[in-house]
Coordinates of C-alpha atoms in Angstrom, one line a residue:
X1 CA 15.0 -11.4 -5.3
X2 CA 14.3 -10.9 -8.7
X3 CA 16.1 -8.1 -10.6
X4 CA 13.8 -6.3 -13.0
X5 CA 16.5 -4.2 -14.5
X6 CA 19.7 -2.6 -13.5
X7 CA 20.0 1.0 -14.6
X8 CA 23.4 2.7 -13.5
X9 CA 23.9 0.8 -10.9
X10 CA 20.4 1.0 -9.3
X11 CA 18.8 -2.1 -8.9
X12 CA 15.0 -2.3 -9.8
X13 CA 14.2 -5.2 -8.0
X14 CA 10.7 -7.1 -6.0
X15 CA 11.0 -9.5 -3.8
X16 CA 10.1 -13.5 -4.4
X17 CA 7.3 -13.3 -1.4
X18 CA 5.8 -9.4 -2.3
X19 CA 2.7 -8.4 -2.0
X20 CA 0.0 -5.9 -3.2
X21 CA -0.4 -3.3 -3.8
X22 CA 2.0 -3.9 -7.0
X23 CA 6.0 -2.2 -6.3
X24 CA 9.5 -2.1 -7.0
X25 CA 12.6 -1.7 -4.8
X26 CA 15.2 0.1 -5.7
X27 CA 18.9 -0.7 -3.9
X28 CA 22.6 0.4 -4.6
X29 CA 25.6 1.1 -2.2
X30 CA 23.7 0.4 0.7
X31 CA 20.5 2.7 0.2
X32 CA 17.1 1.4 -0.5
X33 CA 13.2 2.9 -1.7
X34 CA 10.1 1.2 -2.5
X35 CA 7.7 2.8 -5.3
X36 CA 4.2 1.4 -5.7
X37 CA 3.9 1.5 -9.6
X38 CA -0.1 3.1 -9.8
X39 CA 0.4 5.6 -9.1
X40 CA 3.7 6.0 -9.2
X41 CA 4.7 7.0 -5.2
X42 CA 7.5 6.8 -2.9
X43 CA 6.3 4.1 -0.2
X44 CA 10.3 5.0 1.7
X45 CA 13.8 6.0 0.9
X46 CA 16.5 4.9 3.4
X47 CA 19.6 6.9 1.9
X48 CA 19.3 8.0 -1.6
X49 CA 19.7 12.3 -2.5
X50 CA 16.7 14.1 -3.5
X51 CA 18.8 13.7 -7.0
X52 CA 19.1 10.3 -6.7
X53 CA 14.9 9.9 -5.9
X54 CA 14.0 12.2 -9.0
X55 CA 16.6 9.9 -11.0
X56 CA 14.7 6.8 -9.6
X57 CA 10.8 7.8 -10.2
X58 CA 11.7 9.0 -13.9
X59 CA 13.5 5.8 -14.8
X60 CA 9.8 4.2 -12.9
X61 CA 7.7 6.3 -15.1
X62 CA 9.3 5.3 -18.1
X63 CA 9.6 1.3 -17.7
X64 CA 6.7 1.2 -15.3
X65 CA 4.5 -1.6 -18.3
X66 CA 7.7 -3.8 -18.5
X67 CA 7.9 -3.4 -14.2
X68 CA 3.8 -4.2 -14.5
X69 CA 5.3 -7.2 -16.6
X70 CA 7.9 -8.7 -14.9
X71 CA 5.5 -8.8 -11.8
X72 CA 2.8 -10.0 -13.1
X73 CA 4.9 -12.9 -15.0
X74 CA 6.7 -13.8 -11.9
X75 CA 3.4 -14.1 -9.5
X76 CA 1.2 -15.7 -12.4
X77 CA -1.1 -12.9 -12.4

């Protein structure tokens, strides 16, 4: 499971075996959401606050090139 980034607490995260369309997963104290990256879009959220999903997309929107990145670096792309 690679981690992308870890940003207060939240773990940015894809999985060695993803697939397209291109995403992150986010996970911390038990919760977990997947985003698709483009558009940026809530694919699920299993536990976080409405805070904590506003939180989530922003921090997304903001690193979503070096998420793009990571991704494409990791499944040769």
């Amino acid at each position: 499971m690679p981690t992308i980034f870890i940003f207060f607490g939240f773990r940015f995260m894809f999985y060695s075996d993803d697939h397209e369309p291109m995403h992150v997963h986010v996970i911390k104290d038990g919760c977990d959401a997947k985003y698709n990256i483009s558009p940026v879009e809530l694919v699920y959220n299993h536990g976080f606050k409405k805070h904590e999903i506003s939180m989530i997309e922003s921090v997304i929107e903001q690193n979503k090139d070096i998420i793009a990145e990571r991704w494409n670096e990791f499944f040769k792309k």
